mmCIF file of C-alpha atoms in Angstrom:
data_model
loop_
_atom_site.group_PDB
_atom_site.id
_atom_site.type_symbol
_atom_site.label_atom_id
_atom_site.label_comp_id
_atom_site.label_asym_id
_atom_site.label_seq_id
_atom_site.Cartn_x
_atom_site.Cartn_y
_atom_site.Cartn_z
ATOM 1 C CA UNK A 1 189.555 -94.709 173.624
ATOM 2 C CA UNK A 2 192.234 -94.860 171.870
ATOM 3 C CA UNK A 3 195.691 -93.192 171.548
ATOM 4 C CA UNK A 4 199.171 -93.443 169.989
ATOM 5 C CA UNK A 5 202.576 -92.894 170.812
ATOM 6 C CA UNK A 6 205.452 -91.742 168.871
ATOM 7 C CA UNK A 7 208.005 -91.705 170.956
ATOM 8 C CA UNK A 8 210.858 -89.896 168.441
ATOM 9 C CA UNK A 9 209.814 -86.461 167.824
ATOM 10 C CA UNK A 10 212.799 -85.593 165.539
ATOM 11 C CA UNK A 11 214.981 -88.711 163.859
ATOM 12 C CA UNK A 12 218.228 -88.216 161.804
ATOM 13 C CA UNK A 13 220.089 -90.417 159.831
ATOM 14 C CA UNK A 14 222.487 -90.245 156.727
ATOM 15 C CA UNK A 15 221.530 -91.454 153.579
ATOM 16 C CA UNK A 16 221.689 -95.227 153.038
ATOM 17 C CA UNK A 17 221.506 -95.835 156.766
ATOM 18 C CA UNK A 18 218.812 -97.806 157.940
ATOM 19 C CA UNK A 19 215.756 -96.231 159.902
ATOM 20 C CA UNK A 20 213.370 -97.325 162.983
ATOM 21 C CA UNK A 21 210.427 -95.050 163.620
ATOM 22 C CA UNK A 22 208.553 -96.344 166.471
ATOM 23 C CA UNK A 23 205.211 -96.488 167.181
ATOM 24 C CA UNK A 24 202.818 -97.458 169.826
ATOM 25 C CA UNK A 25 199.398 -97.725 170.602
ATOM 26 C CA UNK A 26 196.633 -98.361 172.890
ATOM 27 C CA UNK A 27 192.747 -99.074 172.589
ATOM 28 C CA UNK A 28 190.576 -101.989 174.222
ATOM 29 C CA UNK A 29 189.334 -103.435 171.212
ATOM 30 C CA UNK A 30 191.294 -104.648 167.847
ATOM 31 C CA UNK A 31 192.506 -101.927 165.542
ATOM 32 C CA UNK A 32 193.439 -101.259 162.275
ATOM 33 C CA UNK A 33 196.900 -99.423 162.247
ATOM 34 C CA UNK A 34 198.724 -97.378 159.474
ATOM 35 C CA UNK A 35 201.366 -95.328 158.672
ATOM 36 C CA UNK A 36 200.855 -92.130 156.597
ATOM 37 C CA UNK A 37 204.172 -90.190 154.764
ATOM 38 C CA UNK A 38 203.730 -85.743 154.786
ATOM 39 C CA UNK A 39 206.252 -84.482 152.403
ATOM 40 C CA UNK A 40 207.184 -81.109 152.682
ATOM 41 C CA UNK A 41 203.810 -78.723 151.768
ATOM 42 C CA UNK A 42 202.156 -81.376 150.832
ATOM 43 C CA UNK A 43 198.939 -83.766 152.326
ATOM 44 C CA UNK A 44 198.981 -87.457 153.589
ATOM 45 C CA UNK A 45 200.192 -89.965 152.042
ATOM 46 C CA UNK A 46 199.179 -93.532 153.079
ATOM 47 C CA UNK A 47 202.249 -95.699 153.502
ATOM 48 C CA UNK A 48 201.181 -98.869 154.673
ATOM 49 C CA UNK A 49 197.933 -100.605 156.661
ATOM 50 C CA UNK A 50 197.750 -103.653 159.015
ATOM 51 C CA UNK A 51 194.482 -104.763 158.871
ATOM 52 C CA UNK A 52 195.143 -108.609 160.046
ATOM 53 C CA UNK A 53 196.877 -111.864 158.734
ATOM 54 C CA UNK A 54 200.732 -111.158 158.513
ATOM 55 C CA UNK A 55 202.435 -109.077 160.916
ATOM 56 C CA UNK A 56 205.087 -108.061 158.878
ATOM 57 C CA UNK A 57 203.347 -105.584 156.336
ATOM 58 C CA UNK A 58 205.215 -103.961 153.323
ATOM 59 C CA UNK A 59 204.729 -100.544 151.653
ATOM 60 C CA UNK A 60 205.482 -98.033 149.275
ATOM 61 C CA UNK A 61 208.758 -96.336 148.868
ATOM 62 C CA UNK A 62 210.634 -99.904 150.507
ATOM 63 C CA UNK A 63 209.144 -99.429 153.913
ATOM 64 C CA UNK A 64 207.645 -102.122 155.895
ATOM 65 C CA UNK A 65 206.496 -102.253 159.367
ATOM 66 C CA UNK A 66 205.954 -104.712 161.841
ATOM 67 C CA UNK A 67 202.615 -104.852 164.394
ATOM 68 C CA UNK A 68 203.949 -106.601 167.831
ATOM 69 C CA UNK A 69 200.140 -107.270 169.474
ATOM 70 C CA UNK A 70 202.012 -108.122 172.943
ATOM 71 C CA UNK A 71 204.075 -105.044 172.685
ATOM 72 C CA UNK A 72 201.435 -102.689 171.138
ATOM 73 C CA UNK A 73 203.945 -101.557 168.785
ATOM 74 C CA UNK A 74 203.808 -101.018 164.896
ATOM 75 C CA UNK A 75 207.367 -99.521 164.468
ATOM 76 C CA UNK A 76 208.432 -98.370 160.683
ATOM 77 C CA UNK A 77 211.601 -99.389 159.474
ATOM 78 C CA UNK A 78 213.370 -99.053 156.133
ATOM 79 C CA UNK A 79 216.731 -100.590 155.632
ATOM 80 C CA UNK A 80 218.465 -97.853 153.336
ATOM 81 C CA UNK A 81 217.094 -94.661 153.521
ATOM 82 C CA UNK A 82 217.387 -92.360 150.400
ATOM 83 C CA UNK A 83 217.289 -88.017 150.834
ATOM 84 C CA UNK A 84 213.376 -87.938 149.196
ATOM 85 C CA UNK A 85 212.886 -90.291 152.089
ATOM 86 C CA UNK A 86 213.145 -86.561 154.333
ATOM 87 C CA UNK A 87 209.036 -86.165 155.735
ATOM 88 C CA UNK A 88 206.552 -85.975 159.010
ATOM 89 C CA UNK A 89 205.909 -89.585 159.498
ATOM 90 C CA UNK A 90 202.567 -90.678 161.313
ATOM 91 C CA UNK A 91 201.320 -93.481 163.241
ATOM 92 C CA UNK A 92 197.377 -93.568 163.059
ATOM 93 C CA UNK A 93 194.348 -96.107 164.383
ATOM 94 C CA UNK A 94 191.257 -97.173 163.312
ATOM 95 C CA UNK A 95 188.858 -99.019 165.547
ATOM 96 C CA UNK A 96 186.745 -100.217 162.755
ATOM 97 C CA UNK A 97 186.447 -99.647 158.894
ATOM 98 C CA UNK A 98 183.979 -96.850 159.249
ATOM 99 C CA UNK A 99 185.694 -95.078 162.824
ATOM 100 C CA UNK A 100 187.988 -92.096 162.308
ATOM 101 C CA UNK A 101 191.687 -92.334 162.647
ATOM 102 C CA UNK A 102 193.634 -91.109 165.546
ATOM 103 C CA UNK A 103 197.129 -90.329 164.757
ATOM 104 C CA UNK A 104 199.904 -89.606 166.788
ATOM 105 C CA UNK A 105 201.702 -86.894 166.997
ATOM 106 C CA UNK A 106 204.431 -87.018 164.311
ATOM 107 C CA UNK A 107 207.896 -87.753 163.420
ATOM 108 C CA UNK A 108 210.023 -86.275 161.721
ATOM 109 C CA UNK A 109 212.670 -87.933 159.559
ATOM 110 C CA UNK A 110 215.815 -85.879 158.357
ATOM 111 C CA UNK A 111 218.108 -88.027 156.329
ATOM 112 C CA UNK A 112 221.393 -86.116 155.799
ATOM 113 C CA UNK A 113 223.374 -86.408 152.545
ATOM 114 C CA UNK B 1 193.823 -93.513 141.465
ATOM 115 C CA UNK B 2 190.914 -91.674 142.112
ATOM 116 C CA UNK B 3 191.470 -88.000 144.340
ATOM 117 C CA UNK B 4 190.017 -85.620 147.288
ATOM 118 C CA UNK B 5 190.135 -82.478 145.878
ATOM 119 C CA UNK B 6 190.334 -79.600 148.155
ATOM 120 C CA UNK B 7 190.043 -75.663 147.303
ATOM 121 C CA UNK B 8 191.307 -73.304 147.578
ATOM 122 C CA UNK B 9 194.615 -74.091 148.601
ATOM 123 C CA UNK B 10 195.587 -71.369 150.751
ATOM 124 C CA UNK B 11 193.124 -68.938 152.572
ATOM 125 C CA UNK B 12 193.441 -66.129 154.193
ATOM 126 C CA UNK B 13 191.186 -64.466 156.101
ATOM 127 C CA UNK B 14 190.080 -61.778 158.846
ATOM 128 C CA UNK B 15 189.543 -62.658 162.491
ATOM 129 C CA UNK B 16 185.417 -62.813 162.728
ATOM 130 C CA UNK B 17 185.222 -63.621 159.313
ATOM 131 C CA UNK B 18 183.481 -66.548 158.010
ATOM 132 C CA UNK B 19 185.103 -69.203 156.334
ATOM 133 C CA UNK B 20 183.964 -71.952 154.475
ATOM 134 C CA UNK B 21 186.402 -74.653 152.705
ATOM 135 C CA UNK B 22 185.677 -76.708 150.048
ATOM 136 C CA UNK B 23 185.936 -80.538 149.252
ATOM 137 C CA UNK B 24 185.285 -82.974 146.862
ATOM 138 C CA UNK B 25 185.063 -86.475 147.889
ATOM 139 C CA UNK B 26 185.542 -89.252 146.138
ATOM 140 C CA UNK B 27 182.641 -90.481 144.077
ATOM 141 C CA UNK B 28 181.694 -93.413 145.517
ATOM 142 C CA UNK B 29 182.185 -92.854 149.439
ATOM 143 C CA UNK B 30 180.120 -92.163 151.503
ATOM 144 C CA UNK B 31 181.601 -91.382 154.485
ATOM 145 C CA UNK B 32 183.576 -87.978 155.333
ATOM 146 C CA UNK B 33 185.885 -86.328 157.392
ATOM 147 C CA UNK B 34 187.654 -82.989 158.127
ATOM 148 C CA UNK B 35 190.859 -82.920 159.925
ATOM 149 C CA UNK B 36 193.193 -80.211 160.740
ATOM 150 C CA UNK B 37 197.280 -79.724 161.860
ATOM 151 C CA UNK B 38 198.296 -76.409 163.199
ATOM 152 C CA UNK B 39 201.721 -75.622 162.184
ATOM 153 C CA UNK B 40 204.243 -78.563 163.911
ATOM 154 C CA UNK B 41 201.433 -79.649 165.870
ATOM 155 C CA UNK B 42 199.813 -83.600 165.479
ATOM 156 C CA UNK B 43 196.684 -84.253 162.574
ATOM 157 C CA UNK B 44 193.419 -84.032 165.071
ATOM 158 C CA UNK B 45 190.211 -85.203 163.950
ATOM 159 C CA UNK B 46 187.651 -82.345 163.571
ATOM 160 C CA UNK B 47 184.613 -84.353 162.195
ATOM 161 C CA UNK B 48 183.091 -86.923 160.938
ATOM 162 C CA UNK B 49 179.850 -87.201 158.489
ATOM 163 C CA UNK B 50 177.740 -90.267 157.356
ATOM 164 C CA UNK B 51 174.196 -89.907 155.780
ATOM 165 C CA UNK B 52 173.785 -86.415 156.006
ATOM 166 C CA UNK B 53 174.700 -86.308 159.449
ATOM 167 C CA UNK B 54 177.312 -85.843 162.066
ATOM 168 C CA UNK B 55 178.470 -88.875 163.128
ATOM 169 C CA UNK B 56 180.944 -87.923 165.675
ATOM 170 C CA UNK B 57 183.047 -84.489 166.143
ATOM 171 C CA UNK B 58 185.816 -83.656 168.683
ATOM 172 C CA UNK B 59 185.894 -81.202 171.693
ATOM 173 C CA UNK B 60 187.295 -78.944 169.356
ATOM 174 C CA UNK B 61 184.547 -79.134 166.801
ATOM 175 C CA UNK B 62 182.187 -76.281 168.760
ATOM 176 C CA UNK B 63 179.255 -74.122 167.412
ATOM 177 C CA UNK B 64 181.640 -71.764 165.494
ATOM 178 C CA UNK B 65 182.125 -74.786 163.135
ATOM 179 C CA UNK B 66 179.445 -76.358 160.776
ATOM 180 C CA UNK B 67 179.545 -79.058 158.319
ATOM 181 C CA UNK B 68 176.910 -79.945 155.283
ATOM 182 C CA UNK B 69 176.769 -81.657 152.096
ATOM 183 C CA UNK B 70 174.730 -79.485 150.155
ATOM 184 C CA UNK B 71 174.678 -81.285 146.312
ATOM 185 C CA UNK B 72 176.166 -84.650 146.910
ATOM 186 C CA UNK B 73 179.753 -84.025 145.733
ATOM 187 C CA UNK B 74 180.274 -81.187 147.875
ATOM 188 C CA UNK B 75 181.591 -81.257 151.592
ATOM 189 C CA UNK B 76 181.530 -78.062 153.163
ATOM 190 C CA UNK B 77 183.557 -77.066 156.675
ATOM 191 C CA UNK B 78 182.276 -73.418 157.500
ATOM 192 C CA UNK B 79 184.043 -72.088 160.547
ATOM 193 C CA UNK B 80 181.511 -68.538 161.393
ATOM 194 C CA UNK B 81 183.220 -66.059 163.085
ATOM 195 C CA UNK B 82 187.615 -66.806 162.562
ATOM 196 C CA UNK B 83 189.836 -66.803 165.562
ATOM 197 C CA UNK B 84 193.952 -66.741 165.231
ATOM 198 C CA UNK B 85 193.910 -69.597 166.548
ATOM 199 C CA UNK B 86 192.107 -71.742 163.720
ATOM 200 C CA UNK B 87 194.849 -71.039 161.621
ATOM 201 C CA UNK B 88 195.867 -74.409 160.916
ATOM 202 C CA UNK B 89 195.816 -76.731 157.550
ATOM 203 C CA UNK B 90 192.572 -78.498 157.329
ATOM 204 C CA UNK B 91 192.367 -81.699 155.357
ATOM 205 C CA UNK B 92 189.383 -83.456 154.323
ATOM 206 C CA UNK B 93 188.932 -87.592 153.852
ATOM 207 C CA UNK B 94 186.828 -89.931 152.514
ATOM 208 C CA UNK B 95 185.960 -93.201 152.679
ATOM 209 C CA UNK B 96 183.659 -95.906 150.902
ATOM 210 C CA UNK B 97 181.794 -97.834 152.766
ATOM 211 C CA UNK B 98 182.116 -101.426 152.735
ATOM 212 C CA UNK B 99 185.973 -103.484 153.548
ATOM 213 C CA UNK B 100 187.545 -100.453 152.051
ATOM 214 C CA UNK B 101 189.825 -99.393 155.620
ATOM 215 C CA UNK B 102 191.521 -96.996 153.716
ATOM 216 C CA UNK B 103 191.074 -92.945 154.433
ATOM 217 C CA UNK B 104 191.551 -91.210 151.237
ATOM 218 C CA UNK B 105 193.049 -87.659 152.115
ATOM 219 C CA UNK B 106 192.989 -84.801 150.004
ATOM 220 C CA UNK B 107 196.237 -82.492 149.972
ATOM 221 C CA UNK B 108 194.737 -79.459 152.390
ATOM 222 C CA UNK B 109 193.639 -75.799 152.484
ATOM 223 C CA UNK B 110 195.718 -73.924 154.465
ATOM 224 C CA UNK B 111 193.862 -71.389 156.361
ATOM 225 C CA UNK B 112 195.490 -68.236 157.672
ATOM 226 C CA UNK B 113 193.361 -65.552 159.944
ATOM 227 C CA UNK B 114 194.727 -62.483 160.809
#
């Protein structure tokens, strides 16, 4: 089975700072990993996929992440982060194109003016 | 880019009413999924549907809840008899089969029982 960790419930950081939200997983068998963006009162928003190729993977909004297959980590990072950037940020898994997603359990990003 | 729609937005209901939430998948997908996120709590898989059928649902997915496609553009989550505790937001997803990895999500009914 498979499962993900986020191991920052809460992060805050002020406005133009740069942000790490980490992320990491586990399964037996090759997954597809994503990040999805919940603004306030509002659904998921898919940020950005690894799928294969590239490790490095960018996204909307200036966000990239990086997937770490030793480490079992796909941690989010943005170098500046702007106040709209303020959301419930989730790590999710796919085993296979047609699998559901497993997604951990959250975090949230505060960035203070 | 193309949309899950979800209605209504916000529900509220009775305790051991019946409930049943609406959603429009995309067009072309064919497969289908209902989530849900109590308040501050983690997105948990409900459901998933392929072909008319089930394809795999979670411990908490128990006889209270039913799923069905009744037209083909309609996916139905009918929860019978409403406990406090399946007030939650339930999103529904969609996804075409093929190299398409991506989950389209639609933006949630919020379901409140009293």
């Amino acid at each position: 089975a498979q499962s993900v960790t986020q191991l920052d419930s809460q992060v805050p950081v002020f406005e133009e700072a740069p942000v790490e939200l980490r992320c990491n997983y586990s399964s037996s068998v090759s997954v597809y990993l994503f990040w999805y963006v919940q603004y306030p009162n509002q659904g998921l928003q898919l940020l950005l996929k690894y799928l294969s190729g590239s490790t490095l993977v960018k996204g909307i909004n200036g966000f990239e992440a990086e997937f770490n297959k030793s480490q079992t980590s796909f941690h989010l990072r943005k170098p500046s982060v702007h106040i709209s950037d303020t959301a419930e940020y989730f790590c999710a898994v796919r085993r296979t194109s047609y699998d559901k997603v497993i997604f951990g359990p959250g975090t949230s990003l505060s960035v203070i003016p | 880019e193309p949309e899950v729609t979800q209605t209504p937005s916000h529900q509220v209901t009775q305790m051991g009413q019946e409930v049943i939430l609406r959603c429009v998948p995309i067009s072309n997908h064919l497969y289908f999924y209902w989530y849900r996120q109590i308040l501050g709590q983690k997105v948990e898989f409900l459901v998933s549907f392929y072909n008319n059928e089930i394809s795999e649902k979670s411990e908490i997915f128990d006889d209270q809840f039913s799923v069905e496609r009744p037209d083909g553009s309609n996916f139905t989550l009918k929860i019978r008899s409403t406990k406090l505790e399946d007030s939650a937001m339930y999103f529904c997803a969609s996804s075409v089969r093929a190299t398409n990895e991506k989950l389209f999500f639609g933006s949630g009914t919020q379901l409140s029982v009293l």
